PDB file of C-alpha atoms in Angstrom:
ATOM      1  CA  MET A 228      30.973   9.599  47.596  1.00 84.00           C
ATOM      2  CA  LEU A 229      28.499  12.413  48.318  1.00 89.00           C
ATOM      3  CA  ILE A 230      27.946  12.970  44.604  1.00 90.00           C
ATOM      4  CA  GLU A 231      27.226   9.252  44.134  1.00 89.00           C
ATOM      5  CA  LEU A 232      24.780   9.273  47.038  1.00 91.00           C
ATOM      6  CA  ALA A 233      23.057  12.412  45.767  1.00 94.00           C
ATOM      7  CA  LEU A 234      22.740  10.987  42.260  1.00 93.00           C
ATOM      8  CA  SER A 235      21.530   7.639  43.624  1.00 92.00           C
ATOM      9  CA  THR A 236      18.917   9.380  45.756  1.00 93.00           C
ATOM     10  CA  LEU A 237      17.673  11.321  42.738  1.00 95.00           C
ATOM     11  CA  LEU A 238      17.534   8.138  40.634  1.00 95.00           C
ATOM     12  CA  VAL A 239      15.705   6.157  43.321  1.00 94.00           C
ATOM     13  CA  LEU A 240      13.156   8.930  43.868  1.00 96.00           C
ATOM     14  CA  THR A 241      12.601   9.341  40.132  1.00 96.00           C
ATOM     15  CA  THR A 242      12.165   5.625  39.480  1.00 96.00           C
ATOM     16  CA  ALA A 243       9.835   5.297  42.476  1.00 95.00           C
ATOM     17  CA  VAL A 244       7.641   8.049  41.025  1.00 97.00           C
ATOM     18  CA  ILE A 245       7.794   6.473  37.542  1.00 96.00           C
ATOM     19  CA  HIS A 246       6.895   3.107  39.041  1.00 95.00           C
ATOM     20  CA  GLY A 247       4.048   4.470  41.128  1.00 95.00           C
ATOM     21  CA  LEU A 248       2.564   6.382  38.197  1.00 96.00           C
ATOM     22  CA  GLY A 249       3.021   3.345  35.947  1.00 95.00           C
ATOM     23  CA  LEU A 250       1.244   1.063  38.402  1.00 93.00           C
ATOM     24  CA  LEU A 251      -1.550   3.614  38.736  1.00 93.00           C
ATOM     25  CA  THR A 252      -1.902   3.701  34.939  1.00 92.00           C
ATOM     26  CA  ILE A 253      -1.885  -0.093  34.671  1.00 89.00           C
ATOM     27  CA  GLY A 254      -4.457  -0.379  37.457  1.00 85.00           C
ATOM     28  CA  ARG A 255      -6.779   2.213  35.947  1.00 86.00           C
ATOM     29  CA  SER A 256      -6.485   0.630  32.508  1.00 82.00           C
ATOM     30  CA  LEU A 257      -7.375  -2.775  33.919  1.00 77.00           C
ATOM     31  CA  ARG A 258     -10.361  -1.398  35.823  1.00 76.00           C
ATOM     32  CA  ALA A 259     -11.601   0.177  32.596  1.00 70.00           C
ATOM     33  CA  LEU A 260     -11.216  -3.168  30.801  1.00 66.00           C
ATOM     34  CA  ASP A 261     -13.136  -5.197  33.346  1.00 66.00           C
ATOM     35  CA  ARG A 262     -16.067  -2.825  33.843  1.00 67.00           C
ATOM     36  CA  GLY A 263     -19.206  -4.738  33.174  1.00 59.00           C
ATOM     37  CA  ALA A 264     -17.463  -8.098  32.748  1.00 58.00           C
ATOM     38  CA  VAL A 265     -19.126 -11.014  34.454  1.00 53.00           C
ATOM     39  CA  ASP A 266     -17.248 -13.237  36.880  1.00 50.00           C
ATOM     40  CA  LEU A 267     -16.920 -16.098  34.416  1.00 48.00           C
ATOM     41  CA  GLU A 268     -15.241 -13.863  31.861  1.00 53.00           C
ATOM     42  CA  LEU A 269     -12.387 -13.080  34.233  1.00 65.00           C
ATOM     43  CA  ASN A 270     -11.717 -16.564  35.510  1.00 70.00           C
ATOM     44  CA  PRO A 271      -7.887 -16.710  35.609  1.00 68.00           C
ATOM     45  CA  HIS A 272      -8.039 -20.042  33.757  1.00 75.00           C
ATOM     46  CA  SER A 273     -10.131 -18.687  30.892  1.00 77.00           C
ATOM     47  CA  LEU A 274      -8.806 -17.126  27.707  1.00 81.00           C
ATOM     48  CA  THR A 275      -9.979 -13.703  28.880  1.00 77.00           C
ATOM     49  CA  GLY A 276      -8.380 -14.221  32.286  1.00 77.00           C
ATOM     50  CA  ALA A 277      -5.115 -15.277  30.663  1.00 81.00           C
ATOM     51  CA  ALA A 278      -5.194 -12.216  28.402  1.00 82.00           C
ATOM     52  CA  TYR A 279      -5.898 -10.017  31.415  1.00 81.00           C
ATOM     53  CA  THR A 280      -2.979 -11.535  33.347  1.00 84.00           C
ATOM     54  CA  SER A 281      -0.728 -11.205  30.303  1.00 87.00           C
ATOM     55  CA  ALA A 282      -1.658  -7.530  30.024  1.00 86.00           C
ATOM     56  CA  VAL A 283      -0.629  -6.980  33.638  1.00 88.00           C
ATOM     57  CA  VAL A 284       2.682  -8.805  33.134  1.00 91.00           C
ATOM     58  CA  LEU A 285       3.475  -6.944  29.910  1.00 93.00           C
ATOM     59  CA  GLY A 286       2.674  -3.638  31.591  1.00 93.00           C
ATOM     60  CA  LEU A 287       5.001  -4.479  34.474  1.00 94.00           C
ATOM     61  CA  LEU A 288       7.769  -5.527  32.079  1.00 94.00           C
ATOM     62  CA  ALA A 289       7.364  -2.297  30.116  1.00 95.00           C
ATOM     63  CA  LEU A 290       7.596  -0.339  33.341  1.00 95.00           C
ATOM     64  CA  ALA A 291      10.809  -2.128  34.342  1.00 95.00           C
ATOM     65  CA  GLY A 292      12.162  -1.471  30.858  1.00 96.00           C
ATOM     66  CA  ILE A 293      11.523   2.251  31.179  1.00 97.00           C
ATOM     67  CA  GLU A 294      13.355   2.334  34.513  1.00 96.00           C
ATOM     68  CA  ILE A 295      16.274   0.275  33.172  1.00 95.00           C
ATOM     69  CA  TRP A 296      16.628   2.589  30.186  1.00 97.00           C
ATOM     70  CA  PHE A 297      16.473   5.601  32.508  1.00 97.00           C
ATOM     71  CA  TYR A 298      19.431   4.299  34.505  1.00 94.00           C
ATOM     72  CA  ALA A 299      21.258   3.364  31.292  1.00 94.00           C
ATOM     73  CA  ILE A 300      20.922   6.855  29.869  1.00 96.00           C
ATOM     74  CA  VAL A 301      22.175   8.336  33.139  1.00 95.00           C
ATOM     75  CA  TYR A 302      25.175   5.949  33.136  1.00 93.00           C
ATOM     76  CA  LEU A 303      26.009   7.012  29.601  1.00 94.00           C
ATOM     77  CA  GLY A 304      25.452  10.687  30.410  1.00 94.00           C
ATOM     78  CA  ILE A 305      27.825  10.703  33.382  1.00 93.00           C
ATOM     79  CA  GLY A 306      30.466   8.745  31.479  1.00 91.00           C
ATOM     80  CA  ALA A 307      30.203   5.650  33.658  1.00 90.00           C
ATOM     81  CA  THR A 308      29.899   3.479  30.527  1.00 89.00           C
ATOM     82  CA  THR A 309      31.147   3.984  27.001  1.00 89.00           C
ATOM     83  CA  THR A 310      28.262   2.895  24.764  1.00 92.00           C
ATOM     84  CA  LEU A 311      24.494   2.824  24.930  1.00 94.00           C
ATOM     85  CA  ALA A 312      24.476  -0.947  24.448  1.00 92.00           C
ATOM     86  CA  ALA A 313      26.876  -1.400  27.363  1.00 89.00           C
ATOM     87  CA  SER A 314      24.779   0.951  29.500  1.00 92.00           C
ATOM     88  CA  VAL A 315      21.517  -0.884  28.808  1.00 93.00           C
ATOM     89  CA  TYR A 316      23.104  -4.293  29.393  1.00 90.00           C
ATOM     90  CA  PHE A 317      24.795  -3.159  32.579  1.00 88.00           C
ATOM     91  CA  SER A 318      21.650  -1.483  33.887  1.00 91.00           C
ATOM     92  CA  THR A 319      19.522  -4.551  33.110  1.00 91.00           C
ATOM     93  CA  ILE A 320      21.692  -7.004  35.016  1.00 89.00           C
ATOM     94  CA  THR A 321      22.120  -4.559  37.875  1.00 88.00           C
ATOM     95  CA  TYR A 322      18.407  -3.691  38.147  1.00 90.00           C
ATOM     96  CA  ALA A 323      17.522  -7.379  38.148  1.00 88.00           C
ATOM     97  CA  ALA A 324      20.206  -7.989  40.803  1.00 80.00           C
ATOM     98  CA  ILE A 325      21.855 -10.679  38.698  1.00 76.00           C
ATOM     99  CA  GLY A 326      25.145  -9.212  39.844  1.00 67.00           C
ATOM    100  CA  PHE A 327      27.413 -10.571  37.146  1.00 64.00           C
ATOM    101  CA  SER A 328      28.755  -8.449  34.360  1.00 64.00           C
ATOM    102  CA  ASP A 329      31.476  -8.620  31.830  1.00 57.00           C
ATOM    103  CA  GLU A 330      30.765  -4.941  31.235  1.00 60.00           C
ATOM    104  CA  SER A 331      32.537  -2.515  33.484  1.00 73.00           C
ATOM    105  CA  LEU A 332      31.338   0.636  35.112  1.00 74.00           C
ATOM    106  CA  ALA A 333      33.681   3.471  35.964  1.00 76.00           C
ATOM    107  CA  ALA A 334      34.999   2.856  39.481  1.00 76.00           C
ATOM    108  CA  SER A 335      33.867   6.271  40.659  1.00 78.00           C
ATOM    109  CA  TRP A 336      30.214   5.278  40.126  1.00 85.00           C
ATOM    110  CA  ARG A 337      30.121   1.864  41.824  1.00 81.00           C
ATOM    111  CA  LEU A 338      27.886   3.040  44.648  1.00 85.00           C
ATOM    112  CA  VAL A 339      25.235   4.087  42.125  1.00 87.00           C
ATOM    113  CA  ARG A 340      25.369   0.562  40.674  1.00 84.00           C
ATOM    114  CA  ALA A 341      24.863  -1.009  44.106  1.00 85.00           C
ATOM    115  CA  ILE A 342      21.931   1.243  44.905  1.00 89.00           C
ATOM    116  CA  GLU A 343      20.344   0.504  41.494  1.00 90.00           C
ATOM    117  CA  GLY A 344      20.436  -3.181  42.446  1.00 87.00           C
ATOM    118  CA  ILE A 345      18.628  -2.522  45.717  1.00 90.00           C
ATOM    119  CA  ASN A 346      16.171  -0.217  43.956  1.00 91.00           C
ATOM    120  CA  GLY A 347      15.465  -2.783  41.247  1.00 91.00           C
ATOM    121  CA  VAL A 348      14.757  -5.522  43.754  1.00 92.00           C
ATOM    122  CA  LEU A 349      12.326  -3.296  45.647  1.00 93.00           C
ATOM    123  CA  LEU A 350      10.558  -2.115  42.496  1.00 93.00           C
ATOM    124  CA  MET A 351      10.258  -5.678  41.178  1.00 93.00           C
ATOM    125  CA  GLY A 352       8.872  -6.739  44.550  1.00 93.00           C
ATOM    126  CA  TRP A 353       6.328  -3.958  44.320  1.00 94.00           C
ATOM    127  CA  SER A 354       5.407  -5.199  40.832  1.00 93.00           C
ATOM    128  CA  VAL A 355       4.965  -8.772  42.063  1.00 93.00           C
ATOM    129  CA  ALA A 356       2.722  -7.517  44.861  1.00 93.00           C
ATOM    130  CA  VAL A 357       0.560  -5.710  42.305  1.00 90.00           C
ATOM    131  CA  LEU A 358       0.424  -8.794  40.078  1.00 88.00           C
ATOM    132  CA  VAL A 359      -0.636 -11.024  42.978  1.00 89.00           C
ATOM    133  CA  SER A 360      -3.179  -8.436  44.085  1.00 87.00           C
ATOM    134  CA  GLU A 361      -4.669  -8.245  40.578  1.00 82.00           C
ATOM    135  CA  LEU A 362      -4.860 -12.025  40.291  1.00 80.00           C
ATOM    136  CA  HIS A 363      -6.533 -12.218  43.692  1.00 81.00           C
ATOM    137  CA  ARG A 364      -8.961  -9.450  42.749  1.00 76.00           C
ATOM    138  CA  ILE A 365     -10.126 -11.079  39.526  1.00 72.00           C
ATOM    139  CA  ARG A 366     -10.442 -14.464  41.194  1.00 71.00           C
ATOM    140  CA  HIS A 367     -12.598 -13.094  44.037  1.00 68.00           C
ATOM    141  CA  ARG A 368     -14.866 -10.660  42.240  1.00 61.00           C
TER     142      ARG A 368
END
């Protein structure tokens, strides 16, 4: 159990850093895009506003994908799953806290799976907060 907790702690810390740096990158990229834009150009209901929002969403999805793949590679590396496809599928449904899987994870690593679910929910919540903040910011410039 201590090995699972240690590995889970390392994974959570790593994904939190990845997520934080990713959000920083997304935020800085968006600020660079909207420099000099007038208020009307960034109306959330305009084509530019929709493109801006889509860029935020795609950035957040890419960030989640990186974190899911990170967990998947670790699962494969520790022998908790047998194939890369199974690892990615398992990590995706666990990260998103769907909680149902016809793929199995080695019993000795179940705690890591549970903690990935908690981690995924928190990181997705953080992403939603950033999305809402960005939408609020462009609406109230």
